[in-house]
């Protein structure tokens, strides 16, 4: 396949501006690591891989001072050939994102994430020899990624699960779902991938298919409380196939569980910001407080590739930090 046969696929493109065309609302870009198929990029391609990254935005977000590129004037609005895109275009988009941050339109992390997606995409195209130049070899936009969170106490967590027991119309299901997020720190996608064959009740082992590692399940010990939740759910379920998600689309399932979380949190008197991922932050933070659980072990149990990522999930209260400072003198006694 010649490079000129590849175009960025999208729909509803109404401008010949390169940047607008690439990052217009609902353009879908292949994630790095997914096998590339020419039909996915060609104009009119209809195949859809399992994993896509959707970059959202609107034409209105792009500043009026963006000029039309003469090299794109005669190209159909249905697609811009990737081989015509140059490094300068990406740098201009980087500057645009920085201006959006200065204007308060995007947070620092949002700008960093958007630009990372862009350069990763073009690096992928270069590595797969779809484009001849590595125009994505640009340093990303740095951002402070640690955000302190207040973590629910043991009493608050107990109140949350008591609320489920009292108000849920399917308590066994909800106990097992939210329990898996808390007691093992499962990501939402990991909980959605669970099937009953992943759970060995006799050995009390559960296999987790992590983010980006669906084909490499990680075996973990099943905590006693979570074991009980799964056992109760198993008795009333079909005992086959998916544990939680079933045949529902992921977005539908996510919205349902997020709505449930918000309801139970409100009844429990919680005012913690964020959503389902709070349980993962809670799991990792509480795990790090255990004696003889060193950082490398926390990283492994959190199923992270880097300690830097794990550190973003560790949260301490001011009093804990003050207590730690007072212990410095005792180190040298």
CSV table of C-alpha atoms in Angstrom, one decimal, residues 205-333:
chain,number,residue,atom,x,y,z
A,205,UNK,CA,-7.5,-16.9,43.2
A,206,UNK,CA,-8.8,-14.3,40.8
A,207,UNK,CA,-7.3,-13.5,37.4
A,208,UNK,CA,-7.3,-9.8,36.4
A,209,UNK,CA,-7.0,-8.6,32.9
A,210,UNK,CA,-5.3,-5.2,33.2
A,211,UNK,CA,-5.4,-2.1,31.1
A,212,UNK,CA,-3.7,-2.8,27.8
A,213,UNK,CA,-2.9,-6.4,28.9
A,214,UNK,CA,-6.1,-8.3,28.1
A,215,UNK,CA,-4.2,-11.3,27.0
A,216,UNK,CA,-2.0,-11.5,30.0
A,217,UNK,CA,-4.2,-12.0,33.1
A,218,UNK,CA,-2.6,-11.4,36.5
A,219,UNK,CA,-3.5,-13.9,39.3
A,220,UNK,CA,-4.3,-12.3,42.7
A,221,UNK,CA,-5.3,-13.6,46.0
A,222,UNK,CA,-9.0,-13.1,46.7
A,223,UNK,CA,-9.5,-11.2,50.0
A,224,UNK,CA,-11.9,-12.9,52.5
A,225,UNK,CA,-14.6,-10.2,52.3
A,226,UNK,CA,-14.5,-10.0,48.5
A,227,UNK,CA,-14.6,-13.8,48.4
A,228,UNK,CA,-17.9,-13.7,50.3
A,229,UNK,CA,-19.3,-11.1,48.0
A,230,UNK,CA,-18.5,-13.2,44.9
A,231,UNK,CA,-19.8,-16.3,46.6
A,232,UNK,CA,-23.2,-14.7,47.3
A,233,UNK,CA,-23.4,-13.4,43.8
A,234,UNK,CA,-22.4,-16.7,42.3
A,235,UNK,CA,-25.3,-18.5,44.0
A,236,UNK,CA,-27.9,-16.3,42.3
A,237,UNK,CA,-26.2,-15.7,38.9
A,238,UNK,CA,-26.1,-17.8,35.7
A,239,UNK,CA,-22.6,-18.9,36.8
A,240,UNK,CA,-21.4,-18.5,33.2
A,241,UNK,CA,-19.9,-15.8,31.1
A,242,UNK,CA,-19.5,-12.2,32.4
A,243,UNK,CA,-19.6,-11.5,36.1
A,244,UNK,CA,-20.7,-7.9,35.9
A,245,UNK,CA,-21.0,-6.4,32.4
A,246,UNK,CA,-23.0,-9.1,30.6
A,247,UNK,CA,-23.8,-8.1,27.0
A,248,UNK,CA,-24.3,-4.4,27.7
A,249,UNK,CA,-22.2,-1.9,25.9
A,250,UNK,CA,-19.4,-0.6,28.1
A,251,UNK,CA,-20.7,3.0,28.1
A,252,UNK,CA,-24.2,1.9,29.1
A,253,UNK,CA,-22.7,-0.3,31.9
A,254,UNK,CA,-20.4,2.5,33.1
A,255,UNK,CA,-23.2,5.1,33.3
A,256,UNK,CA,-25.4,2.7,35.3
A,257,UNK,CA,-22.7,1.9,37.8
A,258,UNK,CA,-21.7,5.6,38.1
A,259,UNK,CA,-25.3,6.6,38.8
A,260,UNK,CA,-25.4,3.9,41.5
A,261,UNK,CA,-22.2,5.1,43.0
A,262,UNK,CA,-23.4,8.7,43.1
A,263,UNK,CA,-26.7,7.6,44.7
A,264,UNK,CA,-25.0,5.5,47.4
A,265,UNK,CA,-22.4,8.2,48.0
A,266,UNK,CA,-25.1,10.8,48.5
A,267,UNK,CA,-27.1,8.7,50.9
A,268,UNK,CA,-23.8,7.9,52.8
A,269,UNK,CA,-23.0,11.6,53.2
A,270,UNK,CA,-19.9,11.4,51.0
A,271,UNK,CA,-18.6,14.5,49.4
A,272,UNK,CA,-15.5,13.1,47.7
A,273,UNK,CA,-14.8,14.5,44.2
A,274,UNK,CA,-14.5,12.1,41.3
A,275,UNK,CA,-16.2,8.8,40.6
A,276,UNK,CA,-15.6,5.1,40.6
A,277,UNK,CA,-11.8,5.5,40.5
A,278,UNK,CA,-11.8,6.8,44.1
A,279,UNK,CA,-11.9,3.2,45.2
A,280,UNK,CA,-8.7,2.4,43.4
A,281,UNK,CA,-7.0,5.4,45.0
A,282,UNK,CA,-8.3,4.2,48.4
A,283,UNK,CA,-7.0,0.7,47.8
A,284,UNK,CA,-3.5,1.8,46.8
A,285,UNK,CA,-3.3,4.4,49.6
A,286,UNK,CA,-4.4,2.0,52.3
A,287,UNK,CA,-2.1,-0.7,51.0
A,288,UNK,CA,0.9,1.6,51.2
A,289,UNK,CA,0.2,2.3,54.9
A,290,UNK,CA,0.6,-1.4,55.8
A,291,UNK,CA,3.8,-2.4,57.5
A,292,UNK,CA,6.4,-4.3,55.4
A,293,UNK,CA,4.6,-3.4,52.2
A,294,UNK,CA,7.4,-1.7,50.3
A,295,UNK,CA,6.8,0.6,47.2
A,296,UNK,CA,7.7,-2.1,44.7
A,297,UNK,CA,5.1,-4.4,46.1
A,298,UNK,CA,2.5,-1.7,46.0
A,299,UNK,CA,3.3,-1.1,42.4
A,300,UNK,CA,3.0,-4.8,41.6
A,301,UNK,CA,-0.3,-5.2,43.4
A,302,UNK,CA,-1.6,-2.0,41.7
A,303,UNK,CA,-0.6,-3.5,38.4
A,304,UNK,CA,1.4,-0.5,37.4
A,305,UNK,CA,4.4,-0.5,35.1
A,306,UNK,CA,6.1,2.4,36.8
A,307,UNK,CA,6.5,3.6,40.4
A,308,UNK,CA,5.9,7.1,39.1
A,309,UNK,CA,2.3,6.1,38.3
A,310,UNK,CA,1.8,4.4,41.7
A,311,UNK,CA,2.9,7.6,43.5
A,312,UNK,CA,0.0,9.5,42.0
A,313,UNK,CA,-2.3,7.2,44.0
A,314,UNK,CA,-0.7,7.7,47.4
A,315,UNK,CA,-2.5,10.3,49.5
A,316,UNK,CA,-1.6,11.5,53.0
A,317,UNK,CA,-3.4,13.8,55.4
A,318,UNK,CA,-1.6,16.8,56.9
A,319,UNK,CA,-1.4,15.2,60.3
A,320,UNK,CA,0.3,12.1,58.9
A,321,UNK,CA,2.9,14.3,57.2
A,322,UNK,CA,3.5,16.2,60.5
A,323,UNK,CA,3.9,13.0,62.4
A,324,UNK,CA,6.4,11.7,59.9
A,325,UNK,CA,8.4,14.9,60.2
A,326,UNK,CA,8.7,14.5,63.9
A,327,UNK,CA,10.0,11.0,63.5
A,328,UNK,CA,13.1,12.2,61.5
A,329,UNK,CA,15.1,12.7,64.7
A,330,UNK,CA,14.5,9.1,65.8
A,331,UNK,CA,16.2,7.8,62.7
A,332,UNK,CA,19.7,8.7,64.1
A,333,UNK,CA,19.2,7.8,67.7
